[in-house]
């Protein structure tokens, strides 16, 4: 262990200072000091102020006054590696006692102005005191070293766990990136964080999320790869650090982007410790971002397929025109109120677009009938949820929507079809679609009746709460459908139908 570091800590040790002050009083020394081994080379000892001094006010410190004598004594003690005495002033005694770090002399304890020399047992006691103090200091240094090693790893593990939770909480980039930025600020304790993603075609970094704790308005700028700290970090594929910034690339096979932090909260510069922690975070962030990007690609492809199927269904003569955007918005609002994540809401919206796809297998004459259906005809119609579920059972990305389509005609009181499920046995998504789907159906023109107005349709939904519909879903639906933005969108779409 570095001797200079050990002695530096020793001089700061409050317990040792108290012990030496008490010992100095017991032997009636006028002052004492802890001098580093550098004092051997510095006769004036200007950088070794006494740790305690009881010298008369009319004269300088004993240590300074006797510097030449102490200098010679230190040299003797360094050679002998044992205590050496000197004459303090004209008649008083002084002693230099070496302090050891393992077998190396780290420094000296010096006592001045004693009436008589120290006895052997007193010198032995000083040696024991110094040994115990050195052992304590070495233990503290080892603990600090362990802390320096373990703490970054502990934070790194915590970071991995936290980012993993972020990864599973959302696959929406617009939600994910601000979460990563806030986490970076929280861990590194910086003022501002900016996240930019790579645009390979244009060789640019595009700003996607910026959070400034000082609430300053920061203009989001595109950055060329290779320029400024973020651009250099991406080009090198390695962190770039300055006193007030730290840019760390997010790498997963290739560089997907860069996290840049600015200005530490404590005003200090960024450290290697900060860099190591951010490297761990950025690795996990890169995986999360890649997953989100792949999910978006898959979602876009799935959505294109769904829209194509939905359009084919809409083109059939018996299928009514729909105010699709309004109902997608309603589903989103209700889903969020029930704490559904982005994937669950997306699947519910897909099911809403395709929930009547099974009607493609129902005779067109039956769907266009103006009068009441016979029991046999109604039984045929009740098959369409099963037909719809079967239709999409082979399409793997749409597997989660099958229970929603299958059970969206189940009634809360157990009188629905095809299984007669009741209450909480009906999947939540199917209970939501039951309300929104019925509301949508009432607002559209049918061969056997006219479209209802929005207020009338809402009253019908509320009237059937607890029988056909889940009361909690109805309550949240009613709150959502009263929103001005929803009403405005509904009216605008219904006008165009």
Tab-separated table of C-alpha atoms in Angstrom, residues 43-378:
chain	number	residue	atom	x	y	z
A	43	UNK	CA	15.826	21.288	6.918
A	44	UNK	CA	13.432	24.241	7.184
A	45	UNK	CA	10.424	21.853	7.180
A	46	UNK	CA	8.134	24.632	5.899
A	47	UNK	CA	5.447	22.183	4.799
A	48	UNK	CA	5.291	20.365	8.150
A	49	UNK	CA	3.302	22.535	10.515
A	50	UNK	CA	3.110	21.191	14.093
A	51	UNK	CA	-0.095	19.331	14.876
A	52	UNK	CA	-0.130	20.849	18.388
A	53	UNK	CA	1.969	23.501	20.037
A	54	UNK	CA	2.127	24.777	23.611
A	55	UNK	CA	5.188	26.960	23.049
A	56	UNK	CA	5.331	30.462	24.573
A	57	UNK	CA	3.661	33.178	22.503
A	58	UNK	CA	6.900	35.190	22.498
A	59	UNK	CA	8.726	32.561	20.457
A	60	UNK	CA	8.070	30.522	17.342
A	61	UNK	CA	6.971	26.895	17.404
A	62	UNK	CA	9.479	24.520	18.942
A	63	UNK	CA	9.415	22.498	15.741
A	64	UNK	CA	10.434	25.524	13.636
A	65	UNK	CA	12.893	26.801	16.271
A	66	UNK	CA	14.729	23.482	16.452
A	67	UNK	CA	14.452	22.600	12.760
A	68	UNK	CA	18.186	22.002	12.188
A	69	UNK	CA	18.462	19.713	15.217
A	70	UNK	CA	15.305	17.833	14.258
A	71	UNK	CA	16.559	17.497	10.687
A	72	UNK	CA	19.720	15.728	11.892
A	73	UNK	CA	17.664	13.597	14.281
A	74	UNK	CA	15.329	12.523	11.481
A	75	UNK	CA	18.292	11.466	9.365
A	76	UNK	CA	19.657	9.353	12.221
A	77	UNK	CA	16.235	7.834	12.872
A	78	UNK	CA	15.824	7.040	9.152
A	79	UNK	CA	19.101	5.120	9.167
A	80	UNK	CA	18.546	3.318	12.476
A	81	UNK	CA	14.787	2.875	12.029
A	82	UNK	CA	14.427	3.466	15.762
A	83	UNK	CA	13.661	6.441	18.072
A	84	UNK	CA	16.402	9.102	18.307
A	85	UNK	CA	16.763	11.959	20.802
A	86	UNK	CA	17.843	15.591	20.341
A	87	UNK	CA	18.381	18.597	22.580
A	88	UNK	CA	15.396	20.960	22.458
A	89	UNK	CA	16.514	24.526	23.082
A	90	UNK	CA	19.317	24.662	25.699
A	91	UNK	CA	18.348	21.994	28.242
A	92	UNK	CA	15.043	20.341	27.256
A	93	UNK	CA	14.745	16.947	25.619
A	94	UNK	CA	13.154	16.030	22.283
A	95	UNK	CA	12.567	12.737	20.492
A	96	UNK	CA	11.827	11.554	16.947
A	97	UNK	CA	9.935	8.261	16.765
A	98	UNK	CA	9.654	6.621	13.305
A	99	UNK	CA	6.242	5.479	12.088
A	100	UNK	CA	6.303	2.358	9.897
A	101	UNK	CA	4.115	1.247	7.027
A	102	UNK	CA	5.027	-2.445	6.933
A	103	UNK	CA	8.847	-2.165	7.061
A	104	UNK	CA	9.139	1.231	5.398
A	105	UNK	CA	9.431	4.486	7.358
A	106	UNK	CA	6.344	6.537	6.537
A	107	UNK	CA	7.022	9.514	8.821
A	108	UNK	CA	7.799	10.570	12.352
A	109	UNK	CA	6.207	11.538	15.633
A	110	UNK	CA	8.208	14.416	17.142
A	111	UNK	CA	7.934	15.631	20.751
A	112	UNK	CA	9.675	18.813	21.944
A	113	UNK	CA	10.321	20.643	25.201
A	114	UNK	CA	10.326	17.658	27.572
A	115	UNK	CA	12.099	18.042	30.956
A	116	UNK	CA	13.643	14.582	30.642
A	117	UNK	CA	14.101	11.844	28.100
A	118	UNK	CA	11.402	9.212	27.572
A	119	UNK	CA	11.765	5.842	29.252
A	120	UNK	CA	11.865	2.575	27.253
A	121	UNK	CA	8.285	1.662	28.146
A	122	UNK	CA	7.096	5.110	27.016
A	123	UNK	CA	8.887	4.729	23.670
A	124	UNK	CA	7.394	1.226	23.342
A	125	UNK	CA	3.940	2.667	24.049
A	126	UNK	CA	4.456	5.232	21.253
A	127	UNK	CA	5.454	2.427	18.864
A	128	UNK	CA	2.313	0.481	19.767
A	129	UNK	CA	0.159	3.601	19.298
A	130	UNK	CA	1.670	4.228	15.852
A	131	UNK	CA	1.269	0.566	14.816
A	132	UNK	CA	-2.379	0.547	15.849
A	133	UNK	CA	-3.007	3.848	14.060
A	134	UNK	CA	-1.315	2.618	10.879
A	135	UNK	CA	-3.350	-0.618	10.960
A	136	UNK	CA	-6.552	1.407	11.362
A	137	UNK	CA	-5.623	3.699	8.479
A	138	UNK	CA	-4.655	0.780	6.237
A	139	UNK	CA	-8.040	-0.807	7.005
A	140	UNK	CA	-9.801	2.430	6.057
A	141	UNK	CA	-7.844	2.670	2.794
A	142	UNK	CA	-8.594	-0.970	1.941
A	143	UNK	CA	-12.273	-0.368	2.684
A	144	UNK	CA	-12.247	2.695	0.406
A	145	UNK	CA	-10.586	0.666	-2.348
A	146	UNK	CA	-13.158	-2.096	-1.964
A	147	UNK	CA	-15.911	0.522	-2.022
A	148	UNK	CA	-14.463	2.062	-5.187
A	149	UNK	CA	-14.467	-1.361	-6.833
A	150	UNK	CA	-17.729	-2.731	-5.490
A	151	UNK	CA	-19.870	0.426	-5.633
A	152	UNK	CA	-19.562	0.956	-9.410
A	153	UNK	CA	-20.352	-2.732	-9.921
A	154	UNK	CA	-23.319	-2.532	-7.575
A	155	UNK	CA	-24.606	0.557	-9.390
A	156	UNK	CA	-23.907	-1.149	-12.722
A	157	UNK	CA	-25.958	-4.188	-11.643
A	158	UNK	CA	-28.720	-1.893	-10.395
A	159	UNK	CA	-28.561	-0.015	-13.689
A	160	UNK	CA	-28.882	-3.251	-15.675
A	161	UNK	CA	-31.886	-4.243	-13.560
A	162	UNK	CA	-33.520	-0.808	-13.884
A	163	UNK	CA	-33.019	-0.596	-17.663
A	164	UNK	CA	-34.311	-4.165	-17.969
A	165	UNK	CA	-37.493	-3.029	-16.210
A	166	UNK	CA	-37.706	-0.109	-18.643
A	167	UNK	CA	-37.303	-2.513	-21.548
A	168	UNK	CA	-40.223	-4.619	-20.375
A	169	UNK	CA	-42.406	-1.648	-19.402
A	170	UNK	CA	-42.615	-0.159	-22.888
A	171	UNK	CA	-41.577	-0.831	-26.459
A	172	UNK	CA	-42.591	2.640	-27.562
A	173	UNK	CA	-39.500	4.727	-28.397
A	174	UNK	CA	-41.291	7.962	-27.529
A	175	UNK	CA	-41.777	6.664	-23.984
A	176	UNK	CA	-38.537	4.702	-23.676
A	177	UNK	CA	-36.000	7.416	-24.590
A	178	UNK	CA	-37.123	10.022	-21.993
A	179	UNK	CA	-37.072	7.225	-19.377
A	180	UNK	CA	-33.448	6.411	-20.262
A	181	UNK	CA	-32.543	10.122	-20.154
A	182	UNK	CA	-34.082	10.556	-16.681
A	183	UNK	CA	-32.335	7.424	-15.406
A	184	UNK	CA	-28.976	8.715	-16.716
A	185	UNK	CA	-29.460	12.055	-14.937
A	186	UNK	CA	-30.467	10.304	-11.735
A	187	UNK	CA	-27.449	7.957	-11.666
A	188	UNK	CA	-24.739	10.422	-12.756
A	189	UNK	CA	-26.372	13.441	-11.080
A	190	UNK	CA	-26.026	15.771	-14.048
A	191	UNK	CA	-28.118	18.758	-15.148
A	192	UNK	CA	-28.901	17.833	-18.752
A	193	UNK	CA	-29.150	14.692	-20.845
A	194	UNK	CA	-29.608	14.420	-24.597
A	195	UNK	CA	-30.259	11.222	-26.561
A	196	UNK	CA	-29.645	11.125	-30.309
A	197	UNK	CA	-30.193	8.195	-32.680
A	198	UNK	CA	-28.182	7.350	-35.778
A	199	UNK	CA	-29.614	8.012	-39.241
A	200	UNK	CA	-27.277	5.897	-41.387
A	201	UNK	CA	-28.556	7.154	-44.728
A	202	UNK	CA	-27.787	10.796	-43.991
A	203	UNK	CA	-24.862	10.112	-41.607
A	204	UNK	CA	-26.583	12.230	-38.985
A	205	UNK	CA	-27.517	12.012	-35.343
A	206	UNK	CA	-31.171	12.926	-34.881
A	207	UNK	CA	-32.258	14.396	-31.515
A	208	UNK	CA	-34.964	12.272	-29.914
A	209	UNK	CA	-35.061	13.204	-26.216
A	210	UNK	CA	-33.602	16.012	-24.110
A	211	UNK	CA	-34.207	16.634	-20.412
A	212	UNK	CA	-32.803	19.706	-18.650
A	213	UNK	CA	-33.313	19.851	-14.877
A	214	UNK	CA	-32.689	23.601	-14.940
A	215	UNK	CA	-35.893	23.907	-17.016
A	216	UNK	CA	-34.021	25.735	-19.745
A	217	UNK	CA	-35.395	25.586	-23.259
A	218	UNK	CA	-32.832	23.646	-25.259
A	219	UNK	CA	-32.992	23.699	-29.032
A	220	UNK	CA	-32.732	20.177	-30.417
A	221	UNK	CA	-30.078	20.036	-33.123
A	222	UNK	CA	-29.053	17.448	-35.673
A	223	UNK	CA	-25.363	16.574	-35.415
A	224	UNK	CA	-23.112	15.196	-38.124
A	225	UNK	CA	-21.326	11.986	-37.199
A	226	UNK	CA	-17.756	12.928	-36.307
A	227	UNK	CA	-18.577	16.447	-35.076
A	228	UNK	CA	-18.884	17.664	-31.502
A	229	UNK	CA	-18.820	15.271	-28.534
A	230	UNK	CA	-21.852	13.139	-29.564
A	231	UNK	CA	-20.658	12.831	-33.161
A	232	UNK	CA	-17.087	11.936	-32.131
A	233	UNK	CA	-18.339	9.323	-29.674
A	234	UNK	CA	-20.428	7.649	-32.409
A	235	UNK	CA	-17.567	7.743	-34.930
A	236	UNK	CA	-15.081	6.248	-32.429
A	237	UNK	CA	-17.596	3.836	-30.969
A	238	UNK	CA	-16.188	4.848	-27.564
A	239	UNK	CA	-16.979	7.440	-24.851
A	240	UNK	CA	-15.790	11.030	-25.237
A	241	UNK	CA	-15.385	12.985	-22.010
A	242	UNK	CA	-14.620	16.579	-21.047
A	243	UNK	CA	-14.860	18.506	-17.804
A	244	UNK	CA	-18.520	19.426	-18.389
A	245	UNK	CA	-19.734	16.727	-20.802
A	246	UNK	CA	-19.763	12.957	-21.247
A	247	UNK	CA	-20.914	11.357	-24.508
A	248	UNK	CA	-21.345	7.569	-24.520
A	249	UNK	CA	-22.342	5.641	-27.669
A	250	UNK	CA	-25.067	2.994	-27.472
A	251	UNK	CA	-23.669	-0.083	-29.199
A	252	UNK	CA	-25.464	-3.324	-30.062
A	253	UNK	CA	-23.464	-4.916	-32.906
A	254	UNK	CA	-23.450	-1.440	-34.456
A	255	UNK	CA	-23.900	2.041	-32.956
A	256	UNK	CA	-27.593	2.916	-32.606
A	257	UNK	CA	-27.167	6.299	-30.933
A	258	UNK	CA	-25.476	8.302	-28.184
A	259	UNK	CA	-26.318	9.508	-24.665
A	260	UNK	CA	-24.709	12.852	-23.789
A	261	UNK	CA	-24.665	14.288	-20.278
A	262	UNK	CA	-23.786	17.889	-19.436
A	263	UNK	CA	-22.801	19.711	-16.223
A	264	UNK	CA	-22.658	17.728	-12.973
A	265	UNK	CA	-24.975	18.932	-10.207
A	266	UNK	CA	-22.050	19.348	-7.793
A	267	UNK	CA	-20.115	21.491	-10.289
A	268	UNK	CA	-17.290	18.935	-10.537
A	269	UNK	CA	-16.048	17.389	-13.769
A	270	UNK	CA	-17.100	13.991	-15.086
A	271	UNK	CA	-14.941	11.066	-13.912
A	272	UNK	CA	-13.847	7.650	-15.165
A	273	UNK	CA	-16.285	6.241	-12.638
A	274	UNK	CA	-19.145	8.119	-14.378
A	275	UNK	CA	-17.896	6.832	-17.716
A	276	UNK	CA	-17.880	3.188	-16.584
A	277	UNK	CA	-21.404	3.421	-15.178
A	278	UNK	CA	-22.703	5.064	-18.360
A	279	UNK	CA	-21.033	2.399	-20.525
A	280	UNK	CA	-23.053	-0.238	-18.669
A	281	UNK	CA	-26.247	1.790	-18.977
A	282	UNK	CA	-25.691	2.531	-22.665
A	283	UNK	CA	-25.185	-1.169	-23.475
A	284	UNK	CA	-28.555	-1.994	-21.939
A	285	UNK	CA	-30.164	1.071	-23.517
A	286	UNK	CA	-28.924	-0.024	-26.954
A	287	UNK	CA	-30.663	-3.398	-26.523
A	288	UNK	CA	-33.863	-1.691	-25.368
A	289	UNK	CA	-33.816	0.724	-28.327
A	290	UNK	CA	-33.099	-2.054	-30.836
A	291	UNK	CA	-35.998	-4.070	-29.419
A	292	UNK	CA	-38.274	-1.031	-29.660
A	293	UNK	CA	-37.191	-0.371	-33.259
A	294	UNK	CA	-37.757	-4.024	-34.232
A	295	UNK	CA	-41.123	-3.963	-32.479
A	296	UNK	CA	-42.088	-0.825	-34.400
A	297	UNK	CA	-41.131	-2.475	-37.699
A	298	UNK	CA	-43.195	-5.536	-36.813
A	299	UNK	CA	-46.067	-3.362	-35.587
A	300	UNK	CA	-46.039	-1.301	-38.798
A	301	UNK	CA	-46.101	-4.488	-40.883
A	302	UNK	CA	-48.887	-5.992	-38.778
A	303	UNK	CA	-50.874	-2.761	-38.878
A	304	UNK	CA	-50.539	-2.605	-42.668
A	305	UNK	CA	-51.879	-6.166	-42.911
A	306	UNK	CA	-54.758	-5.373	-40.538
A	307	UNK	CA	-55.689	-2.229	-42.440
A	308	UNK	CA	-55.680	-4.195	-45.678
A	309	UNK	CA	-57.991	-6.859	-44.193
A	310	UNK	CA	-60.206	-4.192	-42.599
A	311	UNK	CA	-60.480	-2.352	-45.923
A	312	UNK	CA	-61.504	-5.559	-47.720
A	313	UNK	CA	-64.213	-6.080	-45.096
A	314	UNK	CA	-65.366	-2.466	-45.415
A	315	UNK	CA	-65.747	-2.884	-49.165
A	316	UNK	CA	-68.411	-5.568	-48.727
A	317	UNK	CA	-71.896	-4.113	-49.323
A	318	UNK	CA	-73.385	-5.082	-45.946
A	319	UNK	CA	-70.516	-3.658	-43.849
A	320	UNK	CA	-71.237	-0.162	-42.429
A	321	UNK	CA	-68.757	2.690	-42.675
A	322	UNK	CA	-66.873	3.330	-39.420
A	323	UNK	CA	-65.548	6.362	-37.543
A	324	UNK	CA	-62.303	4.495	-36.965
A	325	UNK	CA	-60.032	7.239	-35.538
A	326	UNK	CA	-62.575	8.184	-32.856
A	327	UNK	CA	-62.974	4.630	-31.606
A	328	UNK	CA	-59.223	4.000	-31.626
A	329	UNK	CA	-58.849	7.108	-29.465
A	330	UNK	CA	-61.584	5.942	-27.090
A	331	UNK	CA	-59.930	2.538	-26.734
A	332	UNK	CA	-56.568	4.199	-26.042
A	333	UNK	CA	-58.028	6.445	-23.307
A	334	UNK	CA	-59.936	3.588	-21.646
A	335	UNK	CA	-56.953	1.211	-21.909
A	336	UNK	CA	-54.653	3.720	-20.219
A	337	UNK	CA	-57.172	4.201	-17.404
A	338	UNK	CA	-57.000	0.435	-16.821
A	339	UNK	CA	-53.171	0.687	-16.807
A	340	UNK	CA	-52.760	-1.345	-19.989
A	341	UNK	CA	-49.307	-1.126	-21.577
A	342	UNK	CA	-48.685	-0.057	-25.184
A	343	UNK	CA	-48.725	-3.628	-26.545
A	344	UNK	CA	-52.032	-4.471	-24.838
A	345	UNK	CA	-53.641	-1.280	-26.141
A	346	UNK	CA	-52.345	-1.934	-29.657
A	347	UNK	CA	-53.785	-5.463	-29.599
A	348	UNK	CA	-57.146	-4.139	-28.370
A	349	UNK	CA	-57.183	-1.588	-31.198
A	350	UNK	CA	-56.358	-4.318	-33.738
A	351	UNK	CA	-59.205	-6.434	-32.338
A	352	UNK	CA	-61.557	-3.447	-32.659
A	353	UNK	CA	-60.678	-3.159	-36.344
A	354	UNK	CA	-61.233	-6.882	-36.974
A	355	UNK	CA	-63.833	-7.940	-34.388
A	356	UNK	CA	-66.562	-8.554	-36.987
A	357	UNK	CA	-64.286	-10.246	-39.533
A	358	UNK	CA	-66.102	-13.536	-38.828
A	359	UNK	CA	-69.201	-12.089	-40.498
A	360	UNK	CA	-67.498	-12.811	-43.798
A	361	UNK	CA	-68.705	-16.396	-43.379
A	362	UNK	CA	-72.300	-15.341	-42.575
A	363	UNK	CA	-74.745	-15.324	-45.536
A	364	UNK	CA	-75.067	-11.795	-46.907
A	365	UNK	CA	-78.881	-12.085	-47.052
A	366	UNK	CA	-78.947	-12.685	-43.293
A	367	UNK	CA	-76.775	-9.659	-42.535
A	368	UNK	CA	-78.931	-7.425	-44.768
A	369	UNK	CA	-82.275	-8.641	-43.340
A	370	UNK	CA	-84.557	-5.761	-42.243
A	371	UNK	CA	-86.937	-7.689	-39.990
A	372	UNK	CA	-86.344	-9.713	-36.828
A	373	UNK	CA	-84.106	-12.770	-37.062
A	374	UNK	CA	-85.491	-16.234	-36.393
A	375	UNK	CA	-83.890	-18.374	-33.689
A	376	UNK	CA	-82.086	-20.404	-36.332
A	377	UNK	CA	-80.810	-17.250	-38.063
A	378	UNK	CA	-79.659	-15.763	-34.744
